[in-house]
Tab-separated table of C-alpha atoms and ligand atoms in Angstrom:
chain	number	residue	atom	x	y	z
A	1	MET	CA	-195.988	6.815	73.666
A	2	LEU	CA	-193.772	3.839	74.255
A	3	THR	CA	-191.571	3.902	77.294
A	4	PRO	CA	-189.135	1.047	76.903
A	5	THR	CA	-188.925	-1.237	79.874
A	6	ASP	CA	-187.106	-4.484	80.135
A	7	THR	CA	-187.845	-6.731	82.999
A	8	PRO	CA	-184.907	-8.925	83.974
A	9	ILE	CA	-185.307	-12.254	82.302
A	10	ALA	CA	-185.443	-15.515	84.195
A	11	GLN	CA	-183.109	-17.946	82.458
A	12	GLU	CA	-185.782	-20.691	82.705
A	13	ASP	CA	-187.733	-18.664	80.129
A	14	HIS	CA	-185.326	-19.839	77.508
A	15	VAL	CA	-185.373	-22.948	75.439
A	16	ALA	CA	-181.978	-24.646	75.262
A	17	PRO	CA	-180.151	-24.001	71.987
A	18	SER	CA	-181.265	-26.519	69.340
A	19	THR	CA	-178.057	-26.254	67.355
A	20	PRO	CA	-175.259	-25.846	69.895
A	21	THR	CA	-172.367	-24.379	68.011
A	22	ILE	CA	-170.338	-21.212	68.114
A	23	PRO	CA	-171.272	-18.035	66.232
A	24	GLY	CA	-169.720	-16.904	62.993
A	25	GLN	CA	-168.935	-20.202	61.261
A	26	ALA	CA	-170.309	-19.105	57.859
A	27	ALA	CA	-167.710	-18.171	55.247
A	28	LEU	CA	-168.358	-14.417	55.098
A	29	ASP	CA	-166.105	-11.374	55.052
A	30	TRP	CA	-167.318	-10.224	58.477
A	31	SER	CA	-165.629	-6.837	58.433
A	32	ASN	CA	-167.158	-5.804	55.088
A	33	LEU	CA	-170.798	-6.786	55.402
A	34	GLY	CA	-172.429	-3.396	54.866
A	35	PHE	CA	-176.185	-3.309	55.380
A	36	ALA	CA	-177.723	-5.523	52.727
A	37	TYR	CA	-179.862	-8.622	52.407
A	38	ARG	CA	-177.957	-11.867	52.181
A	39	PRO	CA	-179.211	-15.420	52.409
A	40	THR	CA	-179.027	-17.298	55.702
A	41	ARG	CA	-180.274	-20.727	56.844
A	42	GLY	CA	-183.906	-19.677	57.073
A	43	ILE	CA	-186.696	-17.805	58.793
A	44	VAL	CA	-189.366	-18.338	61.445
A	45	ARG	CA	-193.035	-18.015	60.482
A	46	TYR	CA	-196.266	-17.946	62.503
A	47	THR	CA	-199.864	-17.696	61.252
A	48	TRP	CA	-202.886	-16.141	62.969
A	49	LYS	CA	-206.339	-17.465	62.062
A	50	LYS	CA	-209.677	-17.435	63.881
A	51	GLY	CA	-208.307	-15.508	66.838
A	52	HIS	CA	-205.196	-17.611	67.507
A	53	TRP	CA	-201.527	-17.746	66.649
A	54	ASP	CA	-200.141	-21.162	65.691
A	55	GLN	CA	-196.964	-22.688	67.158
A	56	GLY	CA	-194.733	-21.336	64.410
A	57	VAL	CA	-192.540	-23.143	61.918
A	58	TRP	CA	-188.943	-22.938	60.849
A	59	GLN	CA	-188.547	-22.695	57.075
A	60	THR	CA	-185.409	-22.635	54.989
A	61	ASP	CA	-187.235	-20.961	52.078
A	62	PRO	CA	-187.032	-17.166	52.555
A	63	THR	CA	-190.120	-16.583	50.382
A	64	LEU	CA	-193.820	-16.541	51.307
A	65	GLN	CA	-196.768	-17.727	49.270
A	66	LEU	CA	-199.186	-14.818	49.623
A	67	HIS	CA	-202.777	-14.466	48.421
A	68	LEU	CA	-203.090	-11.623	45.894
A	69	GLY	CA	-205.937	-10.185	47.945
A	70	ALA	CA	-203.735	-9.823	51.054
A	71	THR	CA	-204.390	-6.548	52.902
A	72	ALA	CA	-200.635	-5.993	53.270
A	73	LEU	CA	-200.352	-5.721	49.485
A	74	HIS	CA	-203.348	-3.455	48.841
A	75	TYR	CA	-203.846	-1.429	51.978
A	76	GLY	CA	-200.425	-1.491	53.603
A	77	GLN	CA	-201.567	-3.469	56.637
A	78	SER	CA	-197.998	-4.155	57.614
A	79	CYS	CA	-195.577	-3.290	60.401
A	80	PHE	CA	-192.128	-4.416	61.392
A	81	GLU	CA	-189.321	-4.156	63.907
A	82	GLY	CA	-185.545	-3.908	63.770
A	83	LEU	CA	-183.259	-5.220	66.523
A	84	LYS	CA	-179.822	-6.755	66.793
A	85	ALA	CA	-178.122	-9.795	68.290
A	86	PHE	CA	-174.458	-9.614	69.267
A	87	ALA	CA	-171.791	-12.238	69.921
A	88	GLY	CA	-170.225	-11.042	73.147
A	89	ALA	CA	-166.658	-11.172	74.412
A	90	ASP	CA	-167.695	-14.368	76.254
A	91	ASN	CA	-168.931	-15.866	72.927
A	92	GLN	CA	-172.542	-15.881	74.138
A	93	VAL	CA	-175.118	-14.412	71.784
A	94	ARG	CA	-177.556	-11.864	73.180
A	95	ILE	CA	-180.288	-9.666	71.724
A	96	PHE	CA	-180.465	-5.983	72.684
A	97	ARG	CA	-183.739	-5.036	74.472
A	98	PRO	CA	-186.134	-7.280	72.526
A	99	ARG	CA	-188.972	-6.681	74.998
A	100	CYS	CA	-188.990	-3.031	73.943
A	101	ASN	CA	-189.387	-4.071	70.318
A	102	ALA	CA	-192.195	-6.445	71.294
A	103	GLN	CA	-193.995	-3.540	72.988
A	104	ARG	CA	-193.495	-1.253	70.001
A	105	LEU	CA	-194.732	-3.904	67.566
A	106	ALA	CA	-197.819	-4.296	69.750
A	107	GLN	CA	-198.433	-0.536	69.482
A	108	SER	CA	-198.014	-0.659	65.698
A	109	ALA	CA	-200.370	-3.656	65.473
A	110	GLU	CA	-203.001	-1.936	67.592
A	111	ARG	CA	-202.922	1.200	65.382
A	112	LEU	CA	-203.284	-0.925	62.231
A	113	CYS	CA	-206.091	-3.185	63.578
A	114	MET	CA	-203.837	-6.249	63.622
A	115	PRO	CA	-203.602	-8.922	66.320
A	116	VAL	CA	-200.835	-8.341	68.839
A	117	VAL	CA	-197.888	-10.718	68.828
A	118	PRO	CA	-197.606	-11.742	72.494
A	119	GLU	CA	-194.298	-10.760	74.046
A	120	SER	CA	-193.394	-14.382	74.814
A	121	MET	CA	-193.997	-15.369	71.182
A	122	PHE	CA	-191.967	-12.390	69.940
A	123	LEU	CA	-189.029	-13.325	72.183
A	124	GLU	CA	-189.247	-16.984	71.234
A	125	ALA	CA	-189.376	-16.142	67.515
A	126	CYS	CA	-186.349	-13.836	67.706
A	127	ALA	CA	-184.318	-16.296	69.774
A	128	TRP	CA	-185.297	-19.125	67.390
A	129	ALA	CA	-184.201	-17.106	64.321
A	130	VAL	CA	-180.858	-16.375	65.994
A	131	ARG	CA	-180.196	-19.919	67.229
A	132	GLU	CA	-180.890	-21.551	63.877
A	133	ASN	CA	-178.707	-18.957	62.166
A	134	LEU	CA	-175.863	-19.021	64.673
A	135	ALA	CA	-173.334	-19.578	61.887
A	136	PHE	CA	-174.422	-16.209	60.448
A	137	VAL	CA	-174.099	-14.296	63.701
A	138	PRO	CA	-170.906	-12.244	63.209
A	139	PRO	CA	-168.102	-13.399	65.504
A	140	TYR	CA	-166.976	-11.278	68.429
A	141	GLY	CA	-164.315	-8.813	67.339
A	142	SER	CA	-165.731	-8.206	63.861
A	143	GLY	CA	-167.783	-5.228	65.077
A	144	ALA	CA	-170.735	-6.606	63.104
A	145	SER	CA	-174.058	-7.912	64.404
A	146	PHE	CA	-177.061	-10.037	63.434
A	147	TYR	CA	-179.982	-7.812	62.439
A	148	LEU	CA	-183.449	-9.175	63.120
A	149	ARG	CA	-186.466	-8.054	61.130
A	150	PRO	CA	-189.735	-9.226	62.684
A	151	LEU	CA	-192.533	-8.470	60.199
A	152	LEU	CA	-196.303	-8.635	60.763
A	153	ILE	CA	-198.586	-8.522	57.715
A	154	GLY	CA	-202.249	-8.953	56.877
A	155	SER	CA	-202.105	-12.059	54.696
A	156	GLY	CA	-205.803	-12.885	54.237
A	157	ALA	CA	-207.767	-11.935	51.107
A	158	THR	CA	-209.986	-8.967	51.975
A	159	ILE	CA	-210.829	-6.761	49.014
A	160	GLY	CA	-213.148	-4.294	50.778
A	161	VAL	CA	-211.206	-1.876	52.972
A	162	ALA	CA	-211.227	-3.818	56.246
A	163	PRO	CA	-208.743	-5.578	58.510
A	164	SER	CA	-207.597	-8.986	57.300
A	165	ASP	CA	-208.903	-12.272	58.715
A	166	GLU	CA	-205.439	-13.844	58.570
A	167	TYR	CA	-202.009	-12.573	59.643
A	168	THR	CA	-198.468	-13.753	59.120
A	169	PHE	CA	-195.596	-12.972	61.465
A	170	VAL	CA	-192.092	-13.742	60.269
A	171	VAL	CA	-188.625	-13.120	61.654
A	172	LEU	CA	-185.887	-12.698	59.119
A	173	GLY	CA	-182.289	-12.269	60.247
A	174	ILE	CA	-179.170	-11.127	58.408
A	175	PRO	CA	-175.591	-10.353	59.425
A	176	VAL	CA	-174.884	-6.629	59.056
A	177	GLY	CA	-172.068	-4.153	59.419
A	178	ASP	CA	-172.184	-0.386	58.923
A	179	TYR	CA	-175.354	1.285	57.646
A	180	TYR	CA	-173.299	4.254	56.438
A	181	GLN	CA	-169.940	3.228	55.014
A	182	GLY	CA	-166.942	3.959	57.198
A	183	GLY	CA	-168.293	3.240	60.687
A	184	LEU	CA	-168.347	6.076	63.210
A	185	ARG	CA	-167.819	8.948	60.787
A	186	PRO	CA	-169.600	12.324	60.515
A	187	VAL	CA	-172.168	12.761	57.749
A	188	THR	CA	-173.925	15.785	56.259
A	189	ALA	CA	-177.716	15.760	56.449
A	190	VAL	CA	-180.119	17.684	54.265
A	191	VAL	CA	-183.470	19.001	55.448
A	192	THR	CA	-186.341	17.637	53.367
A	193	GLU	CA	-188.251	20.792	52.480
A	194	HIS	CA	-190.856	19.635	49.985
A	195	TYR	CA	-192.307	16.539	51.619
A	196	ASP	CA	-193.612	15.606	55.063
A	197	ARG	CA	-192.803	12.297	56.697
A	198	ALA	CA	-195.909	11.975	58.847
A	199	ALA	CA	-198.923	13.965	59.989
A	200	PRO	CA	-199.368	14.882	63.677
A	201	ARG	CA	-202.194	12.387	64.126
A	202	GLY	CA	-201.016	9.963	61.460
A	203	THR	CA	-198.793	6.889	61.686
A	204	GLY	CA	-195.393	8.497	62.266
A	205	ALA	CA	-195.074	7.050	65.774
A	206	ILE	CA	-195.482	3.444	64.668
A	207	LYS	CA	-193.231	1.310	62.518
A	208	THR	CA	-195.408	0.694	59.499
A	209	GLY	CA	-194.065	0.129	56.003
A	210	ALA	CA	-196.095	3.091	54.706
A	211	ASN	CA	-193.831	5.560	56.537
A	212	TYR	CA	-190.843	4.148	54.682
A	213	ALA	CA	-192.677	4.169	51.324
A	214	ALA	CA	-193.355	7.874	51.883
A	215	ASP	CA	-189.633	8.417	52.548
A	216	LEU	CA	-188.349	6.651	49.424
A	217	LYS	CA	-188.687	9.634	47.078
A	218	PRO	CA	-187.333	12.305	49.476
A	219	HIS	CA	-184.481	9.967	50.431
A	220	THR	CA	-183.659	9.157	46.809
A	221	GLU	CA	-183.634	12.855	45.967
A	222	SER	CA	-181.340	13.601	48.939
A	223	LEU	CA	-178.955	10.858	47.832
A	224	ALA	CA	-178.918	12.241	44.295
A	225	GLN	CA	-177.864	15.615	45.772
A	226	GLY	CA	-175.034	13.845	47.607
A	227	TYR	CA	-176.544	13.626	51.107
A	228	PRO	CA	-176.754	10.181	52.707
A	229	ILE	CA	-179.359	11.200	55.278
A	230	ASN	CA	-182.413	13.472	55.263
A	231	LEU	CA	-184.043	15.297	58.153
A	232	TYR	CA	-187.790	15.918	58.345
A	233	LEU	CA	-189.486	18.937	59.874
A	234	ASP	CA	-192.997	18.964	61.332
A	235	ALA	CA	-195.838	18.739	58.835
A	236	ASN	CA	-197.778	21.514	60.544
A	237	GLN	CA	-195.405	24.472	60.244
A	238	GLN	CA	-192.124	23.072	58.898
A	239	GLY	CA	-190.163	24.770	61.684
A	240	LEU	CA	-189.671	21.977	64.218
A	241	ILE	CA	-187.250	19.094	63.924
A	242	GLU	CA	-188.930	15.686	63.639
A	243	GLU	CA	-186.462	12.927	62.804
A	244	PHE	CA	-184.285	11.474	60.076
A	245	GLY	CA	-185.803	9.041	57.578
A	246	THR	CA	-184.359	6.034	59.404
A	247	SER	CA	-183.435	7.350	62.838
A	248	ASN	CA	-184.098	9.808	65.676
A	249	PHE	CA	-182.462	13.219	66.098
A	250	ILE	CA	-180.380	13.776	69.228
A	251	ALA	CA	-178.242	16.746	70.254
A	252	LEU	CA	-175.958	17.781	73.096
A	253	GLN	CA	-175.905	21.382	74.270
A	254	GLY	CA	-173.683	22.045	77.239
A	255	ASN	CA	-174.814	19.624	79.892
A	256	THR	CA	-178.164	18.902	78.239
A	257	TYR	CA	-179.177	15.971	76.040
A	258	LEU	CA	-181.913	17.155	73.682
A	259	THR	CA	-184.311	15.216	71.516
A	260	PRO	CA	-187.561	16.381	69.884
A	261	ALA	CA	-190.945	15.925	71.510
A	262	SER	CA	-193.475	15.161	68.791
A	263	PRO	CA	-196.441	12.817	68.356
A	264	SER	CA	-195.291	11.819	64.874
A	265	ILE	CA	-191.795	10.423	65.409
A	266	LEU	CA	-190.867	6.827	66.125
A	267	PRO	CA	-189.986	6.250	69.801
A	268	SER	CA	-186.473	4.929	69.319
A	269	ILE	CA	-185.149	2.260	71.665
A	270	THR	CA	-181.593	3.389	70.925
A	271	ASN	CA	-182.528	6.960	71.882
A	272	ALA	CA	-184.148	5.780	75.132
A	273	SER	CA	-180.996	3.747	75.932
A	274	LEU	CA	-178.688	6.676	75.190
A	275	GLN	CA	-180.807	8.865	77.453
A	276	THR	CA	-180.169	6.394	80.274
A	277	LEU	CA	-176.426	6.386	79.584
A	278	ALA	CA	-176.320	10.186	79.238
A	279	ALA	CA	-178.268	10.658	82.489
A	280	HIS	CA	-175.737	8.409	84.267
A	281	ALA	CA	-172.962	10.534	82.774
A	282	GLY	CA	-174.534	13.626	84.357
A	283	TYR	CA	-176.530	15.059	81.447
A	284	THR	CA	-179.948	16.580	81.946
A	285	ILE	CA	-182.374	14.938	79.527
A	286	ARG	CA	-184.814	17.257	77.792
A	287	GLN	CA	-187.400	16.110	75.298
A	288	ARG	CA	-189.016	19.254	73.909
A	289	PRO	CA	-189.945	20.809	70.563
A	290	LEU	CA	-186.642	21.679	68.855
A	291	ARG	CA	-186.603	24.408	66.224
A	292	ILE	CA	-184.539	23.988	63.079
A	293	ASP	CA	-183.152	27.498	63.614
A	294	GLU	CA	-181.646	26.313	66.931
A	295	VAL	CA	-179.311	23.710	65.442
A	296	ALA	CA	-176.365	26.096	65.095
A	297	THR	CA	-176.393	26.431	68.899
A	298	PHE	CA	-175.987	22.692	69.506
A	299	ASP	CA	-172.518	21.373	70.350
A	300	GLU	CA	-173.068	17.922	68.873
A	301	VAL	CA	-175.803	16.271	66.806
A	302	ALA	CA	-176.322	12.644	65.817
A	303	ALA	CA	-178.787	10.284	64.211
A	304	CYS	CA	-179.540	7.267	66.381
A	305	GLY	CA	-181.253	3.964	65.736
A	306	THR	CA	-180.670	0.218	65.583
A	307	ALA	CA	-179.327	0.253	62.028
A	308	VAL	CA	-177.384	3.542	62.163
A	309	ILE	CA	-176.310	3.085	65.829
A	310	ILE	CA	-175.029	6.638	66.489
A	311	THR	CA	-174.105	8.485	63.320
A	312	PRO	CA	-172.646	11.940	64.015
A	313	VAL	CA	-174.173	14.721	61.922
A	314	THR	CA	-171.799	17.671	61.764
A	315	ARG	CA	-173.369	19.615	58.874
A	316	ILE	CA	-177.031	20.228	58.092
A	317	VAL	CA	-178.059	21.748	54.771
A	318	TYR	CA	-181.202	23.867	55.100
A	319	LYS	CA	-182.611	26.214	52.462
A	320	GLY	CA	-179.375	25.974	50.503
A	321	GLU	CA	-177.165	27.001	53.471
A	322	THR	CA	-174.826	24.652	55.324
A	323	ILE	CA	-175.056	24.894	59.094
A	324	CYS	CA	-171.932	23.543	60.829
A	325	ILE	CA	-172.382	21.912	64.200
A	326	GLY	CA	-169.540	22.134	66.678
A	327	PRO	CA	-166.059	23.576	66.189
A	328	HIS	CA	-164.618	20.636	64.200
A	329	PRO	CA	-167.183	19.393	61.667
A	330	ASP	CA	-164.688	17.001	60.058
A	331	GLN	CA	-164.093	15.156	63.325
A	332	VAL	CA	-166.197	12.734	65.318
A	333	PRO	CA	-167.830	14.755	68.122
A	334	PRO	CA	-166.233	13.504	71.387
A	335	GLN	CA	-169.325	13.142	73.578
A	336	MET	CA	-171.267	11.263	70.913
A	337	GLN	CA	-168.232	9.041	70.486
A	338	SER	CA	-168.238	8.325	74.188
A	339	LEU	CA	-171.956	7.407	74.175
A	340	TYR	CA	-171.374	5.219	71.116
A	341	GLN	CA	-168.549	3.379	72.846
A	342	GLN	CA	-170.531	2.815	76.036
A	343	LEU	CA	-173.462	1.388	74.095
A	344	ARG	CA	-171.249	-0.875	71.986
A	345	HIS	CA	-169.306	-2.091	75.038
A	346	ILE	CA	-172.576	-3.133	76.684
A	347	GLN	CA	-173.831	-4.828	73.513
A	348	PHE	CA	-170.579	-6.778	73.068
A	349	ARG	CA	-170.369	-7.614	76.788
A	350	GLU	CA	-167.200	-5.614	77.258
A	351	LEU	CA	-168.892	-3.693	80.084
A	352	PRO	CA	-171.283	-5.124	82.672
A	353	ASP	CA	-174.892	-5.090	81.518
A	354	SER	CA	-175.942	-3.026	84.530
A	355	HIS	CA	-179.305	-2.037	83.009
A	356	GLN	CA	-180.181	-5.643	82.072
A	357	TRP	CA	-180.638	-4.798	78.433
A	358	MET	CA	-179.173	-7.972	76.938
A	359	PHE	CA	-181.374	-11.035	76.360
A	360	ALA	CA	-179.526	-14.344	76.153
A	361	VAL	CA	-180.671	-16.666	73.357
B	1	PLP	N1	-186.895	6.509	63.527
B	1	PLP	C1	-187.125	5.780	62.430
B	1	PLP	C2	-187.964	6.391	61.365
B	1	PLP	C3	-186.616	4.493	62.303
B	1	PLP	O1	-186.844	3.769	61.211
B	1	PLP	C4	-185.829	3.962	63.345
B	1	PLP	C5	-185.342	2.595	63.276
B	1	PLP	O2	-185.903	1.688	63.761
B	1	PLP	C6	-185.597	4.759	64.471
B	1	PLP	C7	-186.131	6.022	64.532
B	1	PLP	C8	-184.764	4.252	65.604
B	1	PLP	O3	-185.450	3.337	66.398
B	1	PLP	P1	-184.665	2.216	67.178
B	1	PLP	O4	-183.626	2.894	67.963
B	1	PLP	O5	-185.690	1.574	68.025
B	1	PLP	O6	-184.100	1.308	66.156
B	2	COI	C1	-183.732	0.073	62.091
B	2	COI	O1	-182.849	0.828	62.509
B	2	COI	O2	-183.898	-1.052	62.587
B	2	COI	C2	-184.609	0.459	61.003
B	2	COI	O3	-185.641	-0.151	60.855
B	2	COI	C3	-184.205	1.593	60.156
B	2	COI	C4	-184.118	1.355	58.707
B	2	COI	C5	-183.072	0.423	58.257
B	2	COI	C6	-185.422	1.197	58.026
């Protein structure tokens, strides 16, 4: 299980910006970005062959030429990360906890028999993608951020079921706003009752594309029923809370911060960060199996993750019944709001970065 750690970063580690300019010069409507692909200046790409990664290249073309026998296409030998860069109040651009994402990508790669992307290469690639796209990094004050998508795929032609002999690592970046329209606003979740997300000894704890392919149908069905977010239960007995399709489950009950313990959920870096903030605020942190029939006893519930940040969940639909969480399900739960604000203030450099989470590019 990944335990995020970030070692303070020596500034000498960083290459000086190649395109010194200020963020947010592109002509975009920064306050209405949503969460969608849009073109930027380009991407960073590295290739692994014969046991070694190359030096990487910058390319303005956002497409790849891929052999039709690539293991990523046939056997899903593919994993990715999601992390964000922020233009701070001091106009400096920083990435939130990229070392944690490097560690998690290494765990995904190991599980999928892929070569590990060394941490230094991961950090360099992310910083490179941000620097070259500085014009697309949303300006301070817009509330938006620059979302980085490092992607590692088996790109060599291997038709028998076996690991590839060639790998491609790319970092794509796009400016993003809210994942769910309306910013910090409560949503209603629906429990996915007819599908499992991941098996106890499967790939649920790594960030492989296959987990998201498995979620497409349940998620589409939830959306069609009017629910923007779906919650998975454990595959074994369907009684324990796992996580949402795109984010972890967190709850507050009195003075306790609760989050499920399970071998098949993704160890969220946002969740780990919120645990640190909650512990500093005096909460007891408990990671334990959480039963779905306990949710009515929670004071506040939220989905957390890089894309969704903290999205309050004030109603959960389970077996046709709506369970309300907290006394005011139409309002933003106050403690989740406070955690949200603390996290955002750190990311935008409005509070001191006392945990050394921000990585200067
Ligand atoms: N769980 C799933 C399934 C996710 O896709 C994500 C997003 O990355 C998370 C949890 C949250 O992880 P993190 O906070 O590291 O973004
Ligand atoms: C993220 O939060 O970074 C994710 O990867 C979740 C989702 C958009 C797939």
